[in-house]
């Protein structure tokens, strides 16, 4: 009987130790997965900064009493102010040509004309931004919103504006659901071309919901 009790106690002790070892191993694996995820995530975020900082725009302007155009260069995030103004011009020109055009179609066609001129910079920019958000979305980590919020915090007001209209175009079809789900446009500045364009994104409790 004593030998049986001793054997049982040894078995019970080993079972407890095995359970603790498995729990410790699971914690270690979870930490390793999170570490690998964060390494990739922050590398992608650094790549995003590199892409933004690598954007240059040569802008021609005329000074008073000078006939020759004097070019100046914009760098990085400053370019998105010019990008948005460029899209606004494309929108206004398109509207002058066909005032009866449906507003959604007008935005889509104007953005197409605008994007074709800046595809080299904006194509690379939005592909990487989409890849970062999709990487977080497809991961198995908890608190995905925390990491998406870190991405959102990197975007300037005019980057958000261009993203807003990009998602209403053919180029942002895949991105738009993720932008809505993770509330990336939350707190969008009141700088839209027309206030009525906000109807294409209906604000609901907990995020943005498309009306389309």
XYZ file of N, CA, C and O in Angstrom:
848
model
N 0.820 -1.206 0.000
C 0.000 0.000 0.000
C 0.862 1.269 0.000
O 0.592 2.228 -0.728
N 1.933 1.228 0.835
C 2.823 2.383 0.892
C 3.510 2.612 -0.450
O 3.675 3.739 -0.908
N 3.908 1.494 -1.093
C 4.558 1.603 -2.400
C 3.584 2.169 -3.430
O 3.954 2.973 -4.292
N 2.314 1.766 -3.351
C 1.302 2.256 -4.290
C 1.067 3.757 -4.108
O 0.974 4.509 -5.074
N 0.986 4.163 -2.836
C 0.778 5.580 -2.543
C 1.956 6.415 -3.044
O 1.790 7.482 -3.639
N 3.154 5.898 -2.811
C 4.351 6.600 -3.268
C 4.382 6.702 -4.784
O 4.724 7.754 -5.351
N 3.995 5.606 -5.462
C 3.960 5.600 -6.927
C 2.935 6.607 -7.439
O 3.183 7.341 -8.403
N 1.767 6.663 -6.767
C 0.715 7.594 -7.175
C 1.158 9.046 -6.992
O 0.932 9.890 -7.855
N 1.812 9.316 -5.870
C 2.272 10.671 -5.602
C 3.346 11.093 -6.603
O 3.389 12.242 -7.053
N 4.206 10.144 -6.970
C 5.239 10.436 -7.972
C 4.600 10.736 -9.329
O 4.981 11.686 -10.029
N 3.587 9.923 -9.691
C 2.877 10.135 -10.960
C 2.187 11.492 -10.983
O 2.249 12.231 -11.958
N 1.533 11.803 -9.843
C 0.821 13.082 -9.762
C 1.784 14.258 -9.857
O 1.505 15.265 -10.516
N 2.936 14.143 -9.213
C 3.936 15.206 -9.249
C 4.484 15.399 -10.654
O 4.645 16.524 -11.137
N 4.762 14.277 -11.332
C 5.285 14.350 -12.702
C 4.244 14.932 -13.652
O 4.583 15.677 -14.578
N 2.982 14.594 -13.429
C 1.905 15.126 -14.270
C 1.788 16.635 -14.119
O 1.606 17.369 -15.101
N 1.916 17.102 -12.872
C 1.864 18.542 -12.616
C 3.040 19.253 -13.267
O 2.883 20.315 -13.893
N 4.230 18.658 -13.127
C 5.425 19.246 -13.729
C 5.305 19.284 -15.246
O 5.722 20.248 -15.889
N 4.733 18.217 -15.829
C 4.554 18.167 -17.280
C 3.591 19.251 -17.746
O 3.829 19.923 -18.758
N 2.504 19.447 -16.990
C 1.529 20.489 -17.337
C 2.161 21.873 -17.251
O 1.931 22.733 -18.113
N 2.961 22.075 -16.204
C 3.642 23.362 -16.049
C 4.649 23.582 -17.174
O 4.792 24.711 -17.679
N 5.348 22.507 -17.568
C 6.318 22.613 -18.660
C 5.621 22.949 -19.969
O 6.112 23.764 -20.760
N 4.462 22.325 -20.211
C 3.715 22.602 -21.434
C 3.221 24.055 -21.448
O 3.265 24.720 -22.481
N 2.741 24.510 -20.284
C 2.263 25.898 -20.195
C 3.396 26.876 -20.444
O 3.233 27.879 -21.148
N 4.571 26.564 -19.866
C 5.736 27.421 -20.065
C 6.171 27.419 -21.521
O 6.503 28.470 -22.083
N 6.143 26.239 -22.152
C 6.517 26.122 -23.562
C 5.547 26.902 -24.443
O 5.959 27.578 -25.392
N 4.234 26.814 -24.120
C 3.234 27.560 -24.886
C 3.451 29.064 -24.760
O 3.310 29.808 -25.732
N 3.775 29.512 -23.535
C 4.060 30.934 -23.325
C 5.277 31.376 -24.127
O 5.285 32.457 -24.731
N 6.302 30.525 -24.122
C 7.516 30.849 -24.865
C 7.230 30.922 -26.362
O 7.718 31.822 -27.058
N 6.423 29.960 -26.863
C 6.063 29.965 -28.289
C 5.237 31.197 -28.643
O 5.415 31.796 -29.705
N 4.324 31.564 -27.731
C 3.504 32.762 -27.963
C 4.369 34.016 -28.005
O 4.183 34.898 -28.854
N 5.319 34.088 -27.097
C 6.226 35.244 -27.067
C 7.081 35.304 -28.319
O 7.341 36.387 -28.851
N 7.523 34.116 -28.790
C 8.332 34.075 -30.007
C 7.514 34.501 -31.219
O 8.011 35.237 -32.083
N 6.253 34.053 -31.284
C 5.380 34.445 -32.400
C 5.133 35.950 -32.389
O 5.165 36.599 -33.431
N 4.875 36.492 -31.190
C 4.650 37.930 -31.076
C 5.907 38.704 -31.450
O 5.832 39.736 -32.135
N 7.053 38.194 -31.030
C 8.319 38.860 -31.348
C 8.569 38.859 -32.853
O 8.976 39.881 -33.417
N 8.310 37.722 -33.490
C 8.485 37.648 -34.950
C 7.511 38.580 -35.654
O 7.876 39.247 -36.624
N 6.260 38.599 -35.172
C 5.265 39.488 -35.766
C 5.692 40.941 -35.649
O 5.647 41.695 -36.628
N 6.094 41.356 -34.447
C 6.453 42.754 -34.230
C 7.698 43.143 -35.014
O 7.798 44.279 -35.491
N 8.631 42.209 -35.168
C 9.824 42.503 -35.977
C 9.428 42.806 -37.413
O 9.871 43.792 -38.004
N 8.562 41.958 -37.976
C 8.096 42.174 -39.354
C 7.260 43.441 -39.451
O 7.413 44.231 -40.392
N 6.387 43.648 -38.467
C 5.505 44.818 -38.480
C 6.300 46.118 -38.487
O 6.057 47.010 -39.308
N 7.267 46.229 -37.582
C 8.026 47.479 -37.488
C 8.988 47.639 -38.672
O 9.305 48.775 -39.061
N 9.414 46.538 -39.265
C 10.201 46.635 -40.502
C 9.346 47.205 -41.633
O 9.808 48.034 -42.424
N 8.090 46.736 -41.706
C 7.166 47.263 -42.723
C 6.865 48.738 -42.467
O 6.751 49.527 -43.408
N 6.744 49.097 -41.195
C 6.475 50.492 -40.848
C 7.669 51.378 -41.210
O 7.496 52.501 -41.711
N 8.865 50.863 -40.976
C 10.072 51.602 -41.373
C 10.149 51.748 -42.895
O 10.577 52.788 -43.406
N 9.741 50.689 -43.611
C 9.717 50.759 -45.074
C 8.729 51.818 -45.530
O 8.993 52.551 -46.496
N 7.597 51.921 -44.822
C 6.610 52.949 -45.156
C 7.222 54.344 -45.040
O 7.049 55.187 -45.926
N 7.967 54.584 -43.960
C 8.621 55.884 -43.781
C 9.642 56.128 -44.897
O 9.776 57.257 -45.384
N 10.344 55.072 -45.287
C 11.330 55.209 -46.362
C 10.653 55.581 -47.677
O 11.146 56.443 -48.425
N 9.514 54.940 -47.947
C 8.770 55.234 -49.173
C 8.278 56.678 -49.164
O 8.409 57.403 -50.162
N 7.713 57.099 -48.034
C 7.202 58.473 -47.923
C 8.337 59.481 -48.090
O 8.217 60.461 -48.839
N 9.438 59.240 -47.394
C 10.577 60.170 -47.475
C 11.227 60.184 -48.849
O 11.927 61.150 -49.203
N 10.991 59.133 -49.624
C 11.574 59.064 -50.962
C 10.735 59.728 -52.041
O 11.144 59.793 -53.204
N 9.548 60.223 -51.666
C 8.684 60.894 -52.638
C 9.143 62.336 -52.826
O 9.295 63.085 -51.868
N 9.375 62.695 -54.069
C 9.765 64.066 -54.420
C 8.860 64.575 -55.538
O 8.547 63.837 -56.470
N 8.465 65.815 -55.442
C 7.677 66.456 -56.490
C 8.356 67.734 -56.937
O 8.702 68.583 -56.114
N 8.575 67.849 -58.230
C 9.126 69.082 -58.790
C 7.960 69.960 -59.221
O 7.154 69.578 -60.060
N 7.861 71.116 -58.616
C 6.747 72.021 -58.867
C 7.261 73.288 -59.530
O 8.192 73.930 -59.031
N 6.672 73.624 -60.647
C 7.055 74.841 -61.372
C 6.155 75.981 -60.935
O 4.941 75.836 -60.807
N 6.752 77.135 -60.706
C 5.988 78.313 -60.312
C 6.586 79.542 -60.980
O 7.743 79.550 -61.384
N 5.791 80.584 -61.092
C 6.253 81.832 -61.692
C 6.303 82.936 -60.641
O 5.345 83.145 -59.907
N 7.399 83.595 -60.569
C 7.480 84.760 -59.693
C 7.091 86.005 -60.483
O 7.167 86.034 -61.702
N 6.688 87.022 -59.785
C 6.281 88.251 -60.450
C 7.454 88.846 -61.229
O 8.587 88.864 -60.757
N 7.141 89.299 -62.435
C 8.119 89.956 -63.316
C 9.256 89.018 -63.775
O 10.285 89.458 -64.243
N 9.045 87.737 -63.626
C 10.028 86.766 -64.122
C 9.307 85.814 -65.065
O 8.361 85.139 -64.672
N 9.760 85.764 -66.289
C 9.083 84.951 -67.293
C 9.458 83.481 -67.181
O 8.655 82.596 -67.479
N 10.680 83.204 -66.758
C 11.111 81.809 -66.658
C 10.519 81.150 -65.414
O 10.473 81.750 -64.351
N 10.124 79.913 -65.568
C 9.584 79.161 -64.444
C 10.729 78.694 -63.539
O 11.722 78.181 -64.006
N 10.545 78.885 -62.295
C 11.560 78.463 -61.334
C 11.052 77.241 -60.580
O 10.115 77.326 -59.788
N 11.642 76.080 -60.820
C 11.146 74.864 -60.165
C 11.526 74.822 -58.684
O 12.549 75.338 -58.278
N 10.678 74.224 -57.910
C 11.007 73.950 -56.511
C 10.603 72.512 -56.216
O 9.786 71.918 -56.924
N 11.161 71.950 -55.185
C 10.957 70.528 -54.900
C 10.293 70.353 -53.541
O 10.687 70.972 -52.559
N 9.271 69.504 -53.502
C 8.641 69.112 -52.251
C 9.069 67.689 -51.915
O 9.231 66.852 -52.804
N 9.228 67.434 -50.640
C 9.689 66.127 -50.194
C 8.686 65.492 -49.233
O 7.984 66.184 -48.489
N 8.660 64.184 -49.248
C 7.943 63.419 -48.231
C 6.483 63.760 -48.081
O 5.755 63.919 -49.061
N 6.056 63.910 -46.828
C 4.633 64.132 -46.538
C 4.122 65.449 -47.101
O 2.922 65.600 -47.332
N 4.997 66.415 -47.311
C 4.567 67.679 -47.914
C 3.965 67.455 -49.296
O 3.135 68.245 -49.752
N 4.386 66.379 -49.947
C 3.882 66.083 -51.298
C 2.389 65.780 -51.284
O 1.701 65.998 -52.292
N 1.872 65.278 -50.168
C 0.464 64.896 -50.144
C -0.466 66.103 -50.135
O -1.634 65.985 -50.526
N 0.028 67.243 -49.714
C -0.750 68.475 -49.862
C -0.934 68.768 -51.351
O -2.032 69.064 -51.816
N 0.151 68.630 -52.101
C 0.102 68.847 -53.551
C -0.709 67.763 -54.243
O -1.461 68.037 -55.175
N -0.562 66.512 -53.786
C -1.359 65.420 -54.358
C -2.848 65.701 -54.218
O -3.624 65.540 -55.175
N -3.250 66.124 -53.025
C -4.671 66.378 -52.805
C -5.166 67.538 -53.656
O -6.267 67.487 -54.218
N -4.359 68.589 -53.755
C -4.740 69.722 -54.603
C -4.822 69.286 -56.064
O -5.681 69.757 -56.817
N -3.932 68.381 -56.457
C -3.962 67.867 -57.830
C -5.221 67.073 -58.098
O -5.830 67.183 -59.178
N -5.627 66.261 -57.123
C -6.871 65.514 -57.288
C -8.065 66.457 -57.324
O -8.991 66.286 -58.119
N -8.041 67.480 -56.460
C -9.136 68.438 -56.432
C -9.285 69.134 -57.796
O -10.396 69.331 -58.292
N -8.153 69.480 -58.414
C -8.177 70.102 -59.748
C -8.763 69.148 -60.776
O -9.578 69.548 -61.624
N -8.346 67.877 -60.711
C -8.872 66.868 -61.648
C -10.379 66.705 -61.460
O -11.128 66.568 -62.437
N -10.828 66.747 -60.217
C -12.254 66.635 -59.907
C -13.026 67.830 -60.484
O -14.080 67.660 -61.120
N -12.505 69.032 -60.267
C -13.185 70.229 -60.750
C -13.228 70.282 -62.275
O -14.236 70.670 -62.865
N -12.137 69.882 -62.920
C -12.100 69.860 -64.384
C -13.100 68.861 -64.950
O -13.782 69.133 -65.947
N -13.176 67.700 -64.304
C -14.115 66.679 -64.755
C -15.551 67.145 -64.575
O -16.424 66.895 -65.424
N -15.805 67.843 -63.491
C -17.156 68.329 -63.213
C -17.570 69.418 -64.197
O -18.744 69.506 -64.584
N -16.624 70.257 -64.625
C -16.921 71.284 -65.618
C -17.311 70.666 -66.950
O -18.175 71.177 -67.661
N -16.684 69.563 -67.302
C -16.961 68.904 -68.576
C -18.316 68.216 -68.571
O -18.987 68.134 -69.593
N -18.690 67.670 -67.413
C -19.967 66.960 -67.331
C -20.563 67.149 -65.939
O -20.359 66.338 -65.033
N -21.317 68.215 -65.782
C -21.895 68.560 -64.478
C -22.983 67.576 -64.057
O -23.320 67.492 -62.871
N -23.545 66.841 -65.015
C -24.622 65.911 -64.714
C -24.104 64.526 -64.317
O -24.899 63.639 -63.998
N -22.820 64.357 -64.319
C -22.223 63.061 -63.995
C -22.520 62.697 -62.541
O -22.434 63.537 -61.647
N -22.895 61.440 -62.326
C -23.138 60.963 -60.969
C -21.902 61.215 -60.100
O -20.771 61.024 -60.552
N -22.115 61.632 -58.854
C -21.015 62.068 -58.004
C -19.986 60.953 -57.749
O -18.781 61.205 -57.764
N -20.457 59.746 -57.529
C -19.520 58.644 -57.302
C -18.701 58.351 -58.543
O -17.503 58.084 -58.460
N -19.359 58.403 -59.695
C -18.660 58.186 -60.964
C -17.676 59.322 -61.206
O -16.552 59.095 -61.672
N -18.081 60.530 -60.879
C -17.219 61.698 -61.036
C -15.943 61.541 -60.207
O -14.828 61.772 -60.707
N -16.090 61.161 -58.957
C -14.924 60.948 -58.093
C -14.034 59.857 -58.653
O -12.801 59.999 -58.712
N -14.645 58.773 -59.077
C -13.881 57.628 -59.585
C -13.086 58.003 -60.833
O -11.906 57.669 -60.953
N -13.731 58.702 -61.769
C -13.056 59.060 -63.014
C -11.999 60.136 -62.780
O -10.914 60.093 -63.378
N -12.297 61.100 -61.907
C -11.322 62.155 -61.602
C -10.102 61.554 -60.917
O -8.954 61.936 -61.214
N -10.334 60.611 -60.019
C -9.200 59.997 -59.323
C -8.364 59.165 -60.286
O -7.135 59.117 -60.178
N -9.021 58.535 -61.251
C -8.291 57.764 -62.259
C -7.347 58.678 -63.042
O -6.171 58.339 -63.249
N -7.851 59.824 -63.476
C -7.023 60.777 -64.222
C -5.860 61.273 -63.371
O -4.724 61.395 -63.850
N -6.160 61.573 -62.104
C -5.130 62.056 -61.184
C -4.078 60.973 -60.907
O -2.876 61.231 -60.939
N -4.544 59.759 -60.636
C -3.649 58.677 -60.237
C -2.685 58.299 -61.353
O -1.520 57.964 -61.094
N -3.164 58.353 -62.584
C -2.302 58.001 -63.718
C -1.073 58.899 -63.794
O -0.012 58.472 -64.246
N -1.201 60.127 -63.335
C -0.077 61.068 -63.379
C 0.925 60.813 -62.254
O 2.097 61.198 -62.364
N 0.467 60.185 -61.185
C 1.330 59.998 -60.010
C 1.420 58.527 -59.596
O 1.684 58.223 -58.429
N 1.204 57.651 -60.560
C 1.159 56.228 -60.246
C 2.475 55.708 -59.673
O 2.484 54.828 -58.807
N 3.592 56.243 -60.132
C 4.893 55.760 -59.673
C 5.031 55.933 -58.160
O 5.471 55.013 -57.455
N 4.653 57.097 -57.665
C 4.763 57.361 -56.227
C 3.601 56.772 -55.430
O 3.810 56.072 -54.433
N 2.377 57.052 -55.866
C 1.218 56.633 -55.093
C 0.957 55.135 -55.177
O 0.463 54.531 -54.216
N 1.283 54.524 -56.303
C 1.094 53.082 -56.451
C 1.923 52.327 -55.424
O 1.433 51.436 -54.723
N 3.189 52.685 -55.323
C 4.089 52.060 -54.360
C 3.643 52.356 -52.931
O 3.651 51.465 -52.062
N 3.242 53.575 -52.691
C 2.824 54.014 -51.355
C 1.621 53.210 -50.865
O 1.634 52.653 -49.761
N 0.571 53.151 -51.680
C -0.649 52.480 -51.243
C -0.499 50.963 -51.199
O -1.137 50.305 -50.364
N 0.309 50.387 -52.061
C 0.549 48.945 -52.002
C 1.195 48.559 -50.682
O 0.823 47.561 -50.052
N 2.175 49.346 -50.256
C 2.851 49.042 -48.994
C 1.936 49.294 -47.796
O 1.904 48.489 -46.852
N 1.171 50.382 -47.834
C 0.255 50.682 -46.741
C -0.796 49.581 -46.612
O -1.120 49.124 -45.498
N -1.321 49.134 -47.739
C -2.300 48.044 -47.754
C -1.670 46.757 -47.220
O -2.298 46.019 -46.445
N -0.424 46.506 -47.601
C 0.273 45.297 -47.168
C 0.461 45.282 -45.650
O 0.319 44.229 -45.009
N 0.763 46.431 -45.055
C 0.935 46.510 -43.598
C -0.377 46.166 -42.896
O -0.416 45.341 -41.972
N -1.467 46.800 -43.318
C -2.766 46.580 -42.678
C -3.221 45.137 -42.883
O -3.731 44.492 -41.947
N -3.014 44.604 -44.078
C -3.409 43.225 -44.361
C -2.577 42.243 -43.549
O -3.084 41.210 -43.094
N -1.292 42.551 -43.366
C -0.413 41.693 -42.564
C -0.938 41.583 -41.133
O -0.999 40.489 -40.565
N -1.338 42.706 -40.544
C -1.895 42.689 -39.190
C -3.231 41.945 -39.183
O -3.500 41.121 -38.307
N -4.055 42.224 -40.174
C -5.387 41.617 -40.264
C -5.298 40.092 -40.351
O -6.096 39.380 -39.717
N -4.354 39.566 -41.098
C -4.229 38.118 -41.315
C -3.449 37.404 -40.205
O -3.336 36.175 -40.224
N -2.896 38.157 -39.273
C -2.103 37.557 -38.200
C -3.016 36.938 -37.140
O -4.225 37.168 -37.118
N -2.401 36.154 -36.259
C -3.146 35.505 -35.178
C -2.997 36.230 -33.840
O -3.361 35.686 -32.802
N -2.474 37.421 -33.883
C -2.243 38.148 -32.640
C -3.535 38.752 -32.109
O -4.512 38.919 -32.845
N -3.518 39.069 -30.809
C -4.632 39.776 -30.204
C -4.388 41.288 -30.327
O -3.306 41.727 -30.643
N -5.421 42.057 -30.066
C -5.312 43.522 -30.079
C -4.790 44.052 -31.420
O -3.879 44.884 -31.464
N -5.363 43.551 -32.499
C -4.945 44.008 -33.826
C -5.154 45.512 -33.983
O -4.375 46.183 -34.661
N -6.207 46.022 -33.346
C -6.516 47.440 -33.469
C -5.380 48.309 -32.942
O -5.145 49.412 -33.436
N -4.673 47.814 -31.935
C -3.554 48.572 -31.369
C -2.493 48.818 -32.436
O -1.970 49.938 -32.574
N -2.183 47.792 -33.216
C -1.148 47.920 -34.240
C -1.640 48.750 -35.423
O -0.878 49.535 -35.989
N -2.932 48.594 -35.770
C -3.488 49.421 -36.841
C -3.494 50.887 -36.416
O -3.257 51.787 -37.227
N -3.743 51.141 -35.133
C -3.731 52.513 -34.633
C -2.335 53.121 -34.734
O -2.189 54.326 -34.973
N -1.304 52.283 -34.570
C 0.071 52.765 -34.748
C 0.303 53.175 -36.201
O 0.966 54.173 -36.473
N -0.256 52.392 -37.128
C -0.153 52.745 -38.554
C -0.896 54.040 -38.811
O -0.383 54.956 -39.467
N -2.121 54.126 -38.279
C -2.961 55.319 -38.459
C -2.264 56.573 -37.940
O -2.364 57.650 -38.529
N -1.528 56.429 -36.850
C -0.848 57.575 -36.248
C 0.267 58.118 -37.125
O 0.702 59.260 -36.945
N 0.742 57.312 -38.085
C 1.819 57.756 -38.970
C 1.306 58.619 -40.122
O 2.096 59.248 -40.829
N -0.009 58.622 -40.347
C -0.577 59.274 -41.524
C -0.945 60.727 -41.229
O -1.625 61.025 -40.246
N -0.524 61.609 -42.109
C -0.866 63.025 -41.982
C -2.307 63.252 -42.430
O -2.949 62.373 -43.018
N -2.818 64.452 -42.181
C -4.192 64.789 -42.564
C -4.399 64.639 -44.068
O -5.414 64.094 -44.513
N -3.435 65.084 -44.861
C -3.602 65.013 -46.312
C -3.372 63.601 -46.850
O -3.917 63.239 -47.905
N -2.599 62.805 -46.139
C -2.511 61.384 -46.508
C -3.871 60.721 -46.321
O -4.301 59.909 -47.141
N -4.554 61.062 -45.223
C -5.883 60.511 -44.977
C -6.883 60.956 -46.041
O -7.744 60.180 -46.464
N -6.762 62.201 -46.464
C -7.670 62.715 -47.495
C -7.478 61.968 -48.812
O -8.449 61.571 -49.467
N -6.226 61.777 -49.201
C -5.956 61.046 -50.444
C -6.411 59.596 -50.295
O -6.972 59.004 -51.228
N -6.197 59.008 -49.109
C -6.657 57.646 -48.853
C -8.175 57.557 -48.941
O -8.721 56.587 -49.482
N -8.860 58.568 -48.420
C -10.325 58.604 -48.470
C -10.810 58.456 -49.908
O -11.679 57.619 -50.206
N -10.257 59.260 -50.802
C -10.706 59.228 -52.190
C -10.138 58.027 -52.946
O -10.775 57.514 -53.875
N -8.974 57.562 -52.535
C -8.419 56.358 -53.146
C -9.357 55.170 -52.941
O -9.546 54.344 -53.844
N -9.956 55.098 -51.754
C -10.845 53.986 -51.439
C -12.192 54.086 -52.147
O -12.968 53.134 -52.148
N -12.483 55.241 -52.740
C -13.700 55.395 -53.543
C -13.426 55.148 -55.017
O -14.328 55.261 -55.841
N -12.190 54.789 -55.336
C -11.797 54.558 -56.724
C -11.548 53.068 -56.968
O -11.584 52.254 -56.045
N -11.263 52.745 -58.213
C -10.970 51.357 -58.573
C -9.684 50.861 -57.919
O -9.491 49.660 -57.741
N -8.807 51.781 -57.537
C -7.511 51.398 -56.982
C -7.600 51.014 -55.509
O -6.681 50.403 -54.977
N -8.692 51.395 -54.838
C -8.793 51.128 -53.407
C -9.868 50.126 -53.031
O -10.236 50.023 -51.858
N -10.370 49.369 -54.007
C -11.463 48.428 -53.756
C -11.087 47.397 -52.691
O -11.867 47.106 -51.780
N -9.876 46.850 -52.779
C -9.453 45.828 -51.816
C -9.132 46.432 -50.454
O -9.327 45.788 -49.422
N -8.664 47.662 -50.467
C -8.238 48.314 -49.232
C -9.423 48.815 -48.418
O -9.399 48.825 -47.178
N -10.463 49.238 -49.093
C -11.586 49.911 -48.441
C -12.201 49.119 -47.285
O -12.442 49.684 -46.208
N -12.461 47.803 -47.440
C -13.045 47.061 -46.310
C -12.178 47.091 -45.053
O -12.698 47.165 -43.939
N -10.854 47.033 -45.228
C -9.955 47.072 -44.077
C -9.916 48.464 -43.462
O -9.842 48.616 -42.236
N -9.964 49.481 -44.312
C -9.997 50.868 -43.830
C -11.247 51.083 -42.977
O -11.194 51.738 -41.925
N -12.355 50.506 -43.407
C -13.608 50.629 -42.664
C -13.547 49.829 -41.368
O -13.876 50.329 -40.295
N -13.102 48.585 -41.470
C -13.090 47.699 -40.303
C -12.236 48.236 -39.160
O -12.625 48.150 -37.991
N -11.079 48.802 -39.520
C -10.150 49.245 -38.480
C -10.200 50.759 -38.235
O -9.320 51.319 -37.596
N -11.247 51.413 -38.769
C -11.521 52.816 -38.464
C -10.330 53.727 -38.775
O -10.040 54.670 -38.038
N -9.653 53.442 -39.869
C -8.464 54.223 -40.218
C -8.833 55.664 -40.566
O -8.032 56.582 -40.391
N -10.055 55.875 -41.030
C -10.489 57.225 -41.379
C -11.177 57.934 -40.224
O -11.704 59.031 -40.394
N -11.169 57.325 -39.057
C -11.781 57.963 -37.899
C -11.054 59.270 -37.587
O -9.829 59.326 -37.553
N -11.822 60.317 -37.364
C -11.229 61.625 -37.109
C -10.746 62.306 -38.372
O -9.858 63.161 -38.320
N -11.316 61.938 -39.507
C -10.922 62.543 -40.780
C -11.117 64.050 -40.723
O -12.169 64.541 -40.334
N -10.124 64.819 -41.093
C -10.260 66.280 -41.043
C -11.327 66.784 -41.998
O -11.595 66.181 -43.033
N -11.931 67.876 -41.629
C -13.027 68.448 -42.415
C -12.467 69.244 -43.586
O -12.642 70.460 -43.672
N -11.786 68.523 -44.489
C -11.155 69.171 -45.638
C -11.557 68.525 -46.958
O -10.887 68.718 -47.969
N -12.640 67.758 -46.929
C -13.095 67.087 -48.145
C -13.481 68.119 -49.206
O -13.843 69.250 -48.894
N -13.392 67.722 -50.449
C -13.739 68.628 -51.543
C -15.168 69.119 -51.379
O -15.465 70.305 -51.582
N -16.058 68.208 -51.042
C -17.439 68.572 -50.720
C -17.836 67.845 -49.451
O -17.529 66.661 -49.283
N -18.520 68.553 -48.576
C -18.936 67.939 -47.324
C -19.825 66.733 -47.565
O -19.806 65.751 -46.815
N -20.584 66.780 -48.661
C -21.497 65.690 -48.992
C -20.805 64.377 -49.309
O -21.431 63.315 -49.265
N -19.512 64.422 -49.613
C -18.790 63.186 -49.932
C -18.699 62.258 -48.735
O -18.427 61.066 -48.887
N -18.947 62.812 -47.555
C -18.877 61.986 -46.353
C -19.969 60.919 -46.371
O -19.883 59.906 -45.671
N -21.002 61.117 -47.189
C -22.099 60.148 -47.242
C -21.640 58.806 -47.799
O -22.311 57.790 -47.586
N -20.513 58.796 -48.491
C -20.015 57.531 -49.013
C -19.351 56.694 -47.925
O -18.948 55.555 -48.163
N -19.187 57.308 -46.772
C -18.756 56.594 -45.570
C -19.703 57.020 -44.458
O -19.679 58.169 -44.034
N -20.500 56.118 -44.007
C -21.485 56.462 -42.972
C -20.895 56.137 -41.611
O -20.550 55.004 -41.313
N -20.774 57.143 -40.758
C -20.227 56.949 -39.414
C -21.248 56.221 -38.544
O -22.384 56.654 -38.431
N -20.821 55.106 -37.988
C -21.677 54.353 -37.076
C -20.900 54.109 -35.796
O -19.699 54.341 -35.732
N -21.563 53.630 -34.796
C -20.902 53.360 -33.526
C -19.828 52.301 -33.735
O -20.097 51.220 -34.257
N -18.609 52.610 -33.351
C -17.522 51.650 -33.450
C -16.759 51.699 -34.755
O -15.892 50.883 -34.995
N -17.043 52.638 -35.638
C -16.229 52.688 -36.846
C -16.933 53.309 -38.037
O -17.961 53.963 -37.909
N -16.383 53.031 -39.213
C -16.915 53.571 -40.460
C -17.587 52.453 -41.236
O -17.055 51.355 -41.330
N -18.730 52.746 -41.797
C -19.450 51.739 -42.562
C -19.779 52.296 -43.940
O -20.315 53.397 -44.067
N -19.456 51.553 -44.967
C -19.710 52.022 -46.324
C -21.212 52.002 -46.627
O -21.946 51.117 -46.192
N -21.671 52.987 -47.352
C -23.058 53.027 -47.786
C -23.222 52.366 -49.143
O -24.321 52.264 -49.653
N -22.106 51.948 -49.740
C -22.156 51.356 -51.077
C -22.430 49.859 -50.967
O -22.089 49.206 -50.016
